[in-house]
PDB file of C-alpha atoms in Angstrom:
ATOM      1  CA  UNK L   1      13.479  42.826 -34.673  1.00 67.00           C
ATOM      2  CA  UNK L   2      11.461  40.526 -36.847  1.00 74.00           C
ATOM      3  CA  UNK L   3      11.974  37.051 -38.214  1.00 74.00           C
ATOM      4  CA  UNK L   4      11.884  38.393 -41.754  1.00 77.00           C
ATOM      5  CA  UNK L   5      15.183  40.246 -41.197  1.00 78.00           C
ATOM      6  CA  UNK L   6      16.910  37.014 -40.178  1.00 81.00           C
ATOM      7  CA  UNK L   7      15.207  34.302 -42.200  1.00 84.00           C
ATOM      8  CA  UNK L   8      15.322  34.586 -45.999  1.00 85.00           C
ATOM      9  CA  UNK L   9      11.922  34.902 -47.712  1.00 86.00           C
ATOM     10  CA  UNK L  10      12.714  31.720 -49.678  1.00 87.00           C
ATOM     11  CA  UNK L  11      12.200  29.656 -46.547  1.00 89.00           C
ATOM     12  CA  UNK L  12       8.697  31.037 -46.176  1.00 91.00           C
ATOM     13  CA  UNK L  13       7.964  30.293 -49.834  1.00 91.00           C
ATOM     14  CA  UNK L  14       9.196  26.739 -49.331  1.00 92.00           C
ATOM     15  CA  UNK L  15       7.137  26.250 -46.159  1.00 93.00           C
ATOM     16  CA  UNK L  16       3.993  27.552 -47.850  1.00 94.00           C
ATOM     17  CA  UNK L  17       4.575  25.311 -50.866  1.00 94.00           C
ATOM     18  CA  UNK L  18       4.906  22.267 -48.607  1.00 94.00           C
ATOM     19  CA  UNK L  19       1.759  23.127 -46.622  1.00 95.00           C
ATOM     20  CA  UNK L  20      -0.184  23.764 -49.849  1.00 95.00           C
ATOM     21  CA  UNK L  21       0.967  20.412 -51.227  1.00 95.00           C
ATOM     22  CA  UNK L  22      -0.171  18.658 -48.050  1.00 95.00           C
ATOM     23  CA  UNK L  23      -3.600  20.221 -48.616  1.00 95.00           C
ATOM     24  CA  UNK L  24      -3.667  19.015 -52.228  1.00 94.00           C
ATOM     25  CA  UNK L  25      -2.625  15.558 -51.045  1.00 94.00           C
ATOM     26  CA  UNK L  26      -5.512  15.528 -48.586  1.00 93.00           C
ATOM     27  CA  UNK L  27      -8.042  16.471 -51.258  1.00 92.00           C
ATOM     28  CA  UNK L  28      -6.797  13.737 -53.610  1.00 91.00           C
ATOM     29  CA  UNK L  29      -6.101  11.090 -50.965  1.00 87.00           C
ATOM     30  CA  UNK L  30      -9.179  11.016 -48.737  1.00 86.00           C
ATOM     31  CA  UNK L  31     -12.780  10.261 -49.578  1.00 84.00           C
ATOM     32  CA  UNK L  32     -14.422  11.635 -46.445  1.00 87.00           C
ATOM     33  CA  UNK L  33     -15.897  15.010 -47.449  1.00 88.00           C
ATOM     34  CA  UNK L  34     -15.156  16.597 -44.040  1.00 90.00           C
ATOM     35  CA  UNK L  35     -11.438  15.794 -44.319  1.00 91.00           C
ATOM     36  CA  UNK L  36     -11.483  17.273 -47.825  1.00 92.00           C
ATOM     37  CA  UNK L  37     -12.917  20.504 -46.395  1.00 91.00           C
ATOM     38  CA  UNK L  38     -10.163  20.566 -43.784  1.00 92.00           C
ATOM     39  CA  UNK L  39      -7.522  20.109 -46.482  1.00 94.00           C
ATOM     40  CA  UNK L  40      -8.970  23.098 -48.324  1.00 94.00           C
ATOM     41  CA  UNK L  41      -8.605  25.099 -45.103  1.00 93.00           C
ATOM     42  CA  UNK L  42      -4.980  24.003 -44.919  1.00 94.00           C
ATOM     43  CA  UNK L  43      -4.361  25.267 -48.466  1.00 94.00           C
ATOM     44  CA  UNK L  44      -5.963  28.624 -47.641  1.00 94.00           C
ATOM     45  CA  UNK L  45      -3.725  28.920 -44.604  1.00 95.00           C
ATOM     46  CA  UNK L  46      -0.596  28.194 -46.621  1.00 95.00           C
ATOM     47  CA  UNK L  47      -1.504  31.130 -48.861  1.00 95.00           C
ATOM     48  CA  UNK L  48      -2.276  33.317 -45.825  1.00 95.00           C
ATOM     49  CA  UNK L  49       1.138  32.591 -44.360  1.00 94.00           C
ATOM     50  CA  UNK L  50       2.875  33.611 -47.578  1.00 94.00           C
ATOM     51  CA  UNK L  51       0.794  36.810 -47.809  1.00 94.00           C
ATOM     52  CA  UNK L  52       1.770  37.786 -44.274  1.00 93.00           C
ATOM     53  CA  UNK L  53       5.435  36.958 -44.913  1.00 92.00           C
ATOM     54  CA  UNK L  54       5.548  39.182 -47.997  1.00 90.00           C
ATOM     55  CA  UNK L  55       3.554  41.891 -46.264  1.00 90.00           C
ATOM     56  CA  UNK L  56       6.162  42.089 -43.516  1.00 89.00           C
ATOM     57  CA  UNK L  57       9.016  41.728 -46.002  1.00 88.00           C
ATOM     58  CA  UNK L  58       7.832  44.698 -48.067  1.00 88.00           C
ATOM     59  CA  UNK L  59       6.466  46.624 -45.023  1.00 86.00           C
ATOM     60  CA  UNK L  60       3.106  46.949 -46.750  1.00 86.00           C
ATOM     61  CA  UNK L  61      -0.017  46.331 -44.711  1.00 88.00           C
ATOM     62  CA  UNK L  62      -2.211  45.565 -47.760  1.00 90.00           C
ATOM     63  CA  UNK L  63      -1.141  41.908 -47.645  1.00 91.00           C
ATOM     64  CA  UNK L  64      -2.415  41.495 -44.114  1.00 91.00           C
ATOM     65  CA  UNK L  65      -5.739  43.090 -45.050  1.00 93.00           C
ATOM     66  CA  UNK L  66      -6.074  40.492 -47.832  1.00 94.00           C
ATOM     67  CA  UNK L  67      -5.672  37.821 -45.160  1.00 93.00           C
ATOM     68  CA  UNK L  68      -8.726  39.230 -43.369  1.00 93.00           C
ATOM     69  CA  UNK L  69     -10.771  38.917 -46.545  1.00 94.00           C
ATOM     70  CA  UNK L  70      -9.540  35.355 -47.076  1.00 94.00           C
ATOM     71  CA  UNK L  71     -10.637  34.546 -43.516  1.00 93.00           C
ATOM     72  CA  UNK L  72     -14.107  35.991 -44.180  1.00 92.00           C
ATOM     73  CA  UNK L  73     -14.438  33.979 -47.391  1.00 93.00           C
ATOM     74  CA  UNK L  74     -13.206  30.825 -45.622  1.00 92.00           C
ATOM     75  CA  UNK L  75     -15.769  31.254 -42.849  1.00 91.00           C
ATOM     76  CA  UNK L  76     -18.583  31.678 -45.392  1.00 93.00           C
ATOM     77  CA  UNK L  77     -17.324  28.681 -47.382  1.00 92.00           C
ATOM     78  CA  UNK L  78     -17.219  26.443 -44.311  1.00 92.00           C
ATOM     79  CA  UNK L  79     -20.704  27.460 -43.145  1.00 91.00           C
ATOM     80  CA  UNK L  80     -22.326  26.755 -46.514  1.00 92.00           C
ATOM     81  CA  UNK L  81     -20.185  23.665 -47.187  1.00 91.00           C
ATOM     82  CA  UNK L  82     -21.019  22.020 -43.892  1.00 91.00           C
ATOM     83  CA  UNK L  83     -24.718  22.784 -44.394  1.00 90.00           C
ATOM     84  CA  UNK L  84     -24.547  21.084 -47.816  1.00 89.00           C
ATOM     85  CA  UNK L  85     -22.730  18.170 -46.191  1.00 88.00           C
ATOM     86  CA  UNK L  86     -25.478  17.841 -43.593  1.00 87.00           C
ATOM     87  CA  UNK L  87     -28.155  17.617 -46.262  1.00 86.00           C
ATOM     88  CA  UNK L  88     -26.055  15.107 -48.233  1.00 86.00           C
ATOM     89  CA  UNK L  89     -25.731  13.016 -45.078  1.00 86.00           C
ATOM     90  CA  UNK L  90     -29.466  13.222 -44.499  1.00 85.00           C
ATOM     91  CA  UNK L  91     -30.092  11.729 -47.932  1.00 82.00           C
ATOM     92  CA  UNK L  92     -27.297   9.158 -48.256  1.00 81.00           C
ATOM     93  CA  UNK L  93     -26.405   8.371 -44.594  1.00 80.00           C
ATOM     94  CA  UNK L  94     -22.724   8.853 -45.399  1.00 79.00           C
ATOM     95  CA  UNK L  95     -20.181  11.584 -46.111  1.00 79.00           C
ATOM     96  CA  UNK L  96     -18.311   9.458 -48.634  1.00 81.00           C
ATOM     97  CA  UNK L  97     -17.844  11.520 -51.793  1.00 81.00           C
ATOM     98  CA  UNK L  98     -18.092   8.383 -53.908  1.00 78.00           C
ATOM     99  CA  UNK L  99     -21.768   8.232 -52.927  1.00 76.00           C
ATOM    100  CA  UNK L 100     -22.250  11.446 -54.908  1.00 77.00           C
ATOM    101  CA  UNK L 101     -21.567   9.912 -58.328  1.00 78.00           C
ATOM    102  CA  UNK L 102     -25.334   9.718 -58.784  1.00 73.00           C
ATOM    103  CA  UNK L 103     -25.018  13.261 -60.107  1.00 68.00           C
ATOM    104  CA  UNK L 104     -23.596  11.706 -63.295  1.00 67.00           C
ATOM    105  CA  UNK L 105     -27.138  10.698 -64.269  1.00 60.00           C
TER     106      UNK L 105
ATOM    107  CA  UNK G   1      19.769  33.085 -33.433  1.00 81.00           C
ATOM    108  CA  UNK G   2      16.881  31.970 -31.255  1.00 88.00           C
ATOM    109  CA  UNK G   3      14.431  33.299 -33.865  1.00 88.00           C
ATOM    110  CA  UNK G   4      15.862  30.888 -36.392  1.00 90.00           C
ATOM    111  CA  UNK G   5      15.407  27.896 -34.103  1.00 92.00           C
ATOM    112  CA  UNK G   6      11.849  28.986 -33.294  1.00 92.00           C
ATOM    113  CA  UNK G   7      11.173  29.249 -37.035  1.00 93.00           C
ATOM    114  CA  UNK G   8      12.505  25.738 -37.686  1.00 93.00           C
ATOM    115  CA  UNK G   9      10.566  24.339 -34.752  1.00 94.00           C
ATOM    116  CA  UNK G  10       7.259  25.959 -35.788  1.00 94.00           C
ATOM    117  CA  UNK G  11       7.741  24.906 -39.419  1.00 94.00           C
ATOM    118  CA  UNK G  12       8.416  21.337 -38.342  1.00 95.00           C
ATOM    119  CA  UNK G  13       5.293  21.357 -36.155  1.00 95.00           C
ATOM    120  CA  UNK G  14       3.122  22.849 -38.911  1.00 94.00           C
ATOM    121  CA  UNK G  15       4.255  20.332 -41.532  1.00 95.00           C
ATOM    122  CA  UNK G  16       4.058  17.331 -39.195  1.00 95.00           C
ATOM    123  CA  UNK G  17       0.599  18.181 -37.882  1.00 95.00           C
ATOM    124  CA  UNK G  18      -0.543  18.973 -41.421  1.00 94.00           C
ATOM    125  CA  UNK G  19       0.525  15.492 -42.512  1.00 93.00           C
ATOM    126  CA  UNK G  20      -1.255  13.998 -39.495  1.00 93.00           C
ATOM    127  CA  UNK G  21      -4.471  15.801 -40.545  1.00 92.00           C
ATOM    128  CA  UNK G  22      -4.353  13.981 -43.872  1.00 91.00           C
ATOM    129  CA  UNK G  23      -3.147  10.618 -42.611  1.00 90.00           C
ATOM    130  CA  UNK G  24      -5.076  10.031 -39.375  1.00 89.00           C
ATOM    131  CA  UNK G  25      -8.032   7.690 -39.728  1.00 86.00           C
ATOM    132  CA  UNK G  26     -10.378   9.194 -37.140  1.00 88.00           C
ATOM    133  CA  UNK G  27     -11.984  12.522 -38.231  1.00 89.00           C
ATOM    134  CA  UNK G  28     -11.879  13.865 -34.654  1.00 90.00           C
ATOM    135  CA  UNK G  29      -8.107  13.394 -34.553  1.00 91.00           C
ATOM    136  CA  UNK G  30      -7.849  15.185 -37.906  1.00 92.00           C
ATOM    137  CA  UNK G  31      -9.731  18.184 -36.501  1.00 93.00           C
ATOM    138  CA  UNK G  32      -7.534  18.339 -33.399  1.00 93.00           C
ATOM    139  CA  UNK G  33      -4.341  18.088 -35.471  1.00 94.00           C
ATOM    140  CA  UNK G  34      -5.636  20.866 -37.718  1.00 94.00           C
ATOM    141  CA  UNK G  35      -6.136  23.067 -34.642  1.00 94.00           C
ATOM    142  CA  UNK G  36      -2.496  22.399 -33.680  1.00 95.00           C
ATOM    143  CA  UNK G  37      -1.412  23.298 -37.227  1.00 95.00           C
ATOM    144  CA  UNK G  38      -3.282  26.592 -36.898  1.00 95.00           C
ATOM    145  CA  UNK G  39      -1.515  27.298 -33.613  1.00 95.00           C
ATOM    146  CA  UNK G  40       1.850  26.712 -35.297  1.00 95.00           C
ATOM    147  CA  UNK G  41       0.863  29.096 -38.102  1.00 95.00           C
ATOM    148  CA  UNK G  42      -0.224  31.673 -35.504  1.00 95.00           C
ATOM    149  CA  UNK G  43       3.241  31.342 -33.993  1.00 94.00           C
ATOM    150  CA  UNK G  44       4.683  32.163 -37.401  1.00 93.00           C
ATOM    151  CA  UNK G  45       2.471  35.272 -37.524  1.00 93.00           C
ATOM    152  CA  UNK G  46       3.836  36.406 -34.155  1.00 92.00           C
ATOM    153  CA  UNK G  47       7.387  35.882 -35.448  1.00 91.00           C
ATOM    154  CA  UNK G  48       6.493  38.030 -38.457  1.00 90.00           C
ATOM    155  CA  UNK G  49       5.319  40.951 -36.267  1.00 88.00           C
ATOM    156  CA  UNK G  50       1.671  40.401 -37.169  1.00 89.00           C
ATOM    157  CA  UNK G  51       0.370  40.104 -33.636  1.00 90.00           C
ATOM    158  CA  UNK G  52      -3.182  41.254 -34.323  1.00 92.00           C
ATOM    159  CA  UNK G  53      -3.489  38.811 -37.195  1.00 92.00           C
ATOM    160  CA  UNK G  54      -2.218  35.996 -34.961  1.00 93.00           C
ATOM    161  CA  UNK G  55      -4.930  36.750 -32.388  1.00 93.00           C
ATOM    162  CA  UNK G  56      -7.647  36.949 -35.060  1.00 93.00           C
ATOM    163  CA  UNK G  57      -6.363  33.739 -36.634  1.00 93.00           C
ATOM    164  CA  UNK G  58      -6.648  31.830 -33.362  1.00 94.00           C
ATOM    165  CA  UNK G  59     -10.080  33.289 -32.541  1.00 93.00           C
ATOM    166  CA  UNK G  60     -11.578  32.741 -36.007  1.00 91.00           C
ATOM    167  CA  UNK G  61      -9.956  29.484 -37.064  1.00 89.00           C
ATOM    168  CA  UNK G  62      -9.254  27.545 -33.882  1.00 87.00           C
ATOM    169  CA  UNK G  63     -12.166  29.110 -32.029  1.00 88.00           C
ATOM    170  CA  UNK G  64     -14.977  29.267 -34.555  1.00 89.00           C
ATOM    171  CA  UNK G  65     -14.335  27.257 -37.711  1.00 90.00           C
ATOM    172  CA  UNK G  66     -12.855  24.186 -36.055  1.00 90.00           C
ATOM    173  CA  UNK G  67     -15.596  24.115 -33.431  1.00 90.00           C
ATOM    174  CA  UNK G  68     -18.087  24.092 -36.308  1.00 90.00           C
ATOM    175  CA  UNK G  69     -16.232  21.115 -37.816  1.00 90.00           C
ATOM    176  CA  UNK G  70     -16.219  19.269 -34.488  1.00 90.00           C
ATOM    177  CA  UNK G  71     -19.896  20.040 -34.015  1.00 89.00           C
ATOM    178  CA  UNK G  72     -20.805  18.580 -37.407  1.00 89.00           C
ATOM    179  CA  UNK G  73     -18.674  15.473 -36.849  1.00 88.00           C
ATOM    180  CA  UNK G  74     -20.291  14.850 -33.472  1.00 88.00           C
ATOM    181  CA  UNK G  75     -23.748  15.495 -34.924  1.00 86.00           C
ATOM    182  CA  UNK G  76     -23.222  13.038 -37.781  1.00 84.00           C
ATOM    183  CA  UNK G  77     -21.619  10.435 -35.490  1.00 79.00           C
ATOM    184  CA  UNK G  78     -18.522  10.175 -37.638  1.00 75.00           C
ATOM    185  CA  UNK G  79     -16.170   9.737 -34.684  1.00 68.00           C
ATOM    186  CA  UNK G  80     -15.140   6.258 -35.691  1.00 69.00           C
ATOM    187  CA  UNK G  81     -12.811   4.836 -38.279  1.00 64.00           C
ATOM    188  CA  UNK G  82     -15.402   3.991 -40.867  1.00 63.00           C
ATOM    189  CA  UNK G  83     -13.645   5.159 -43.983  1.00 62.00           C
ATOM    190  CA  UNK G  84     -13.804   2.465 -46.651  1.00 64.00           C
ATOM    191  CA  UNK G  85     -10.533   1.570 -48.257  1.00 66.00           C
ATOM    192  CA  UNK G  86      -9.728   3.381 -51.415  1.00 66.00           C
ATOM    193  CA  UNK G  87      -8.187   1.598 -54.350  1.00 77.00           C
ATOM    194  CA  UNK G  88      -4.427   1.357 -53.757  1.00 84.00           C
ATOM    195  CA  UNK G  89      -3.728   2.694 -57.234  1.00 87.00           C
ATOM    196  CA  UNK G  90      -5.823   5.762 -56.513  1.00 85.00           C
ATOM    197  CA  UNK G  91      -3.852   6.364 -53.307  1.00 85.00           C
ATOM    198  CA  UNK G  92      -0.550   5.887 -55.110  1.00 90.00           C
ATOM    199  CA  UNK G  93      -1.524   8.230 -57.933  1.00 91.00           C
ATOM    200  CA  UNK G  94      -2.700  10.850 -55.419  1.00 89.00           C
ATOM    201  CA  UNK G  95       0.663  10.690 -53.636  1.00 91.00           C
ATOM    202  CA  UNK G  96       2.594  10.832 -56.926  1.00 94.00           C
ATOM    203  CA  UNK G  97       0.519  13.755 -58.233  1.00 93.00           C
ATOM    204  CA  UNK G  98       0.974  15.871 -55.119  1.00 93.00           C
ATOM    205  CA  UNK G  99       4.668  14.975 -54.968  1.00 93.00           C
ATOM    206  CA  UNK G 100       5.067  16.160 -58.555  1.00 95.00           C
ATOM    207  CA  UNK G 101       3.212  19.376 -57.684  1.00 94.00           C
ATOM    208  CA  UNK G 102       5.663  19.981 -54.844  1.00 93.00           C
ATOM    209  CA  UNK G 103       8.618  19.352 -57.168  1.00 93.00           C
ATOM    210  CA  UNK G 104       7.234  21.795 -59.743  1.00 93.00           C
ATOM    211  CA  UNK G 105       6.518  24.486 -57.122  1.00 91.00           C
ATOM    212  CA  UNK G 106       9.902  24.199 -55.442  1.00 90.00           C
ATOM    213  CA  UNK G 107      11.777  23.924 -58.740  1.00 90.00           C
ATOM    214  CA  UNK G 108      10.126  26.996 -60.207  1.00 89.00           C
ATOM    215  CA  UNK G 109      10.427  29.126 -57.075  1.00 85.00           C
ATOM    216  CA  UNK G 110      13.942  28.129 -56.038  1.00 81.00           C
ATOM    217  CA  UNK G 111      15.763  30.202 -58.616  1.00 78.00           C
ATOM    218  CA  UNK G 112      13.192  32.974 -58.867  1.00 75.00           C
ATOM    219  CA  UNK G 113      14.555  36.497 -58.961  1.00 74.00           C
ATOM    220  CA  UNK G 114      13.945  38.050 -55.550  1.00 73.00           C
ATOM    221  CA  UNK G 115      12.406  41.469 -55.239  1.00 72.00           C
ATOM    222  CA  UNK G 116      14.482  43.597 -52.942  1.00 73.00           C
ATOM    223  CA  UNK G 117      12.497  45.197 -50.158  1.00 72.00           C
ATOM    224  CA  UNK G 118      12.157  48.803 -51.300  1.00 72.00           C
ATOM    225  CA  UNK G 119      10.584  50.228 -48.166  1.00 72.00           C
ATOM    226  CA  UNK G 120      12.670  50.428 -45.060  1.00 76.00           C
ATOM    227  CA  UNK G 121      11.603  47.881 -42.507  1.00 78.00           C
ATOM    228  CA  UNK G 122       8.721  49.117 -40.375  1.00 79.00           C
ATOM    229  CA  UNK G 123       7.979  47.016 -37.272  1.00 78.00           C
ATOM    230  CA  UNK G 124       4.555  48.627 -36.776  1.00 80.00           C
ATOM    231  CA  UNK G 125       3.031  47.316 -39.991  1.00 82.00           C
ATOM    232  CA  UNK G 126       1.133  44.474 -38.311  1.00 80.00           C
ATOM    233  CA  UNK G 127      -0.334  46.554 -35.547  1.00 86.00           C
ATOM    234  CA  UNK G 128      -4.040  47.222 -35.449  1.00 88.00           C
ATOM    235  CA  UNK G 129      -3.649  50.970 -36.097  1.00 89.00           C
ATOM    236  CA  UNK G 130      -1.951  50.531 -39.481  1.00 87.00           C
ATOM    237  CA  UNK G 131      -4.221  47.663 -40.494  1.00 89.00           C
ATOM    238  CA  UNK G 132      -7.337  49.660 -39.657  1.00 90.00           C
ATOM    239  CA  UNK G 133      -6.119  52.630 -41.677  1.00 91.00           C
ATOM    240  CA  UNK G 134      -5.414  50.466 -44.720  1.00 90.00           C
ATOM    241  CA  UNK G 135      -8.673  48.562 -44.366  1.00 91.00           C
ATOM    242  CA  UNK G 136     -10.891  51.624 -44.131  1.00 92.00           C
ATOM    243  CA  UNK G 137      -9.016  53.838 -46.589  1.00 91.00           C
ATOM    244  CA  UNK G 138      -8.021  51.593 -49.478  1.00 91.00           C
ATOM    245  CA  UNK G 139     -10.272  48.564 -49.043  1.00 93.00           C
ATOM    246  CA  UNK G 140     -13.566  50.061 -47.929  1.00 94.00           C
ATOM    247  CA  UNK G 141     -15.617  48.671 -50.827  1.00 94.00           C
ATOM    248  CA  UNK G 142     -14.295  45.081 -50.461  1.00 93.00           C
ATOM    249  CA  UNK G 143     -15.012  45.355 -46.735  1.00 93.00           C
ATOM    250  CA  UNK G 144     -18.650  46.180 -47.404  1.00 94.00           C
ATOM    251  CA  UNK G 145     -18.922  43.466 -50.051  1.00 94.00           C
ATOM    252  CA  UNK G 146     -17.559  40.969 -47.503  1.00 94.00           C
ATOM    253  CA  UNK G 147     -20.489  41.802 -45.238  1.00 94.00           C
ATOM    254  CA  UNK G 148     -22.859  40.978 -48.098  1.00 95.00           C
ATOM    255  CA  UNK G 149     -21.002  37.703 -48.655  1.00 95.00           C
ATOM    256  CA  UNK G 150     -21.353  36.749 -44.996  1.00 94.00           C
ATOM    257  CA  UNK G 151     -25.048  37.648 -45.021  1.00 95.00           C
ATOM    258  CA  UNK G 152     -25.589  35.496 -48.108  1.00 94.00           C
ATOM    259  CA  UNK G 153     -23.659  32.616 -46.560  1.00 94.00           C
ATOM    260  CA  UNK G 154     -25.719  32.855 -43.380  1.00 93.00           C
ATOM    261  CA  UNK G 155     -29.025  32.798 -45.259  1.00 94.00           C
ATOM    262  CA  UNK G 156     -27.793  29.897 -47.414  1.00 92.00           C
ATOM    263  CA  UNK G 157     -26.623  27.883 -44.422  1.00 91.00           C
ATOM    264  CA  UNK G 158     -29.919  28.351 -42.589  1.00 91.00           C
ATOM    265  CA  UNK G 159     -31.881  27.448 -45.715  1.00 90.00           C
ATOM    266  CA  UNK G 160     -29.801  24.315 -46.383  1.00 86.00           C
ATOM    267  CA  UNK G 161     -29.859  23.268 -42.749  1.00 81.00           C
ATOM    268  CA  UNK G 162     -33.637  23.230 -42.481  1.00 81.00           C
ATOM    269  CA  UNK G 163     -35.244  19.829 -42.266  1.00 71.00           C
ATOM    270  CA  UNK G 164     -37.533  20.202 -45.268  1.00 64.00           C
ATOM    271  CA  UNK G 165     -38.022  22.968 -47.779  1.00 56.00           C
ATOM    272  CA  UNK G 166     -41.667  23.522 -48.546  1.00 54.00           C
TER     273      UNK G 166
END
């Protein structure tokens, strides 16, 4: 017995859309770069949830393998992103993204 | 019946904690709320018969990635509410833009034609045996490329994290 046999797939689509939108809101709303990274993680997880829901719905394990690859990419992204953030902090003493408008030249 | 209530409860938790991640002022609280969101999502995975994925999700996300976040926040001494106030118009436009995105997503997906599940339901799809077979039969090349990606990310992180590049 699985939840997918009881709960319509539309509910999972709706839940993923709401979680993705919360991630987008975080990216637009906050100016602390660490919170923006966390919002990106939230968006990735919304997509992961939908992939797993459809994988179970269609009884196809390829969707769950995609989730593994997304996790690997997310781990790489976080490692490099936080390293960049550390060097930004070392130069500007802040993680405020508005300090980075010096790139405009 | 109980599955439905568990689904509603976990969805409520995931959405509420997700909102708290965005809205809480202290970065440490954001990280802890994000960990709770990941636990709620792992509960969804268990409901969906993806037990192995739920375990990996907790180990990788809550165990490794969020600890990295916490480590960086502690290292940079950001554990106080120092965020300068953003322009109120910027905040309002951010809220309106994401609200419109939600309306568009829900509106376009609500009446979408549903694919009927062609395969008969197989409860063993999320078990490690099936996943391993798919991973090493159909996705062997992407698996190897992922190792290259992780190696590159590791070298890049070490290089960027060094004090000075000569």
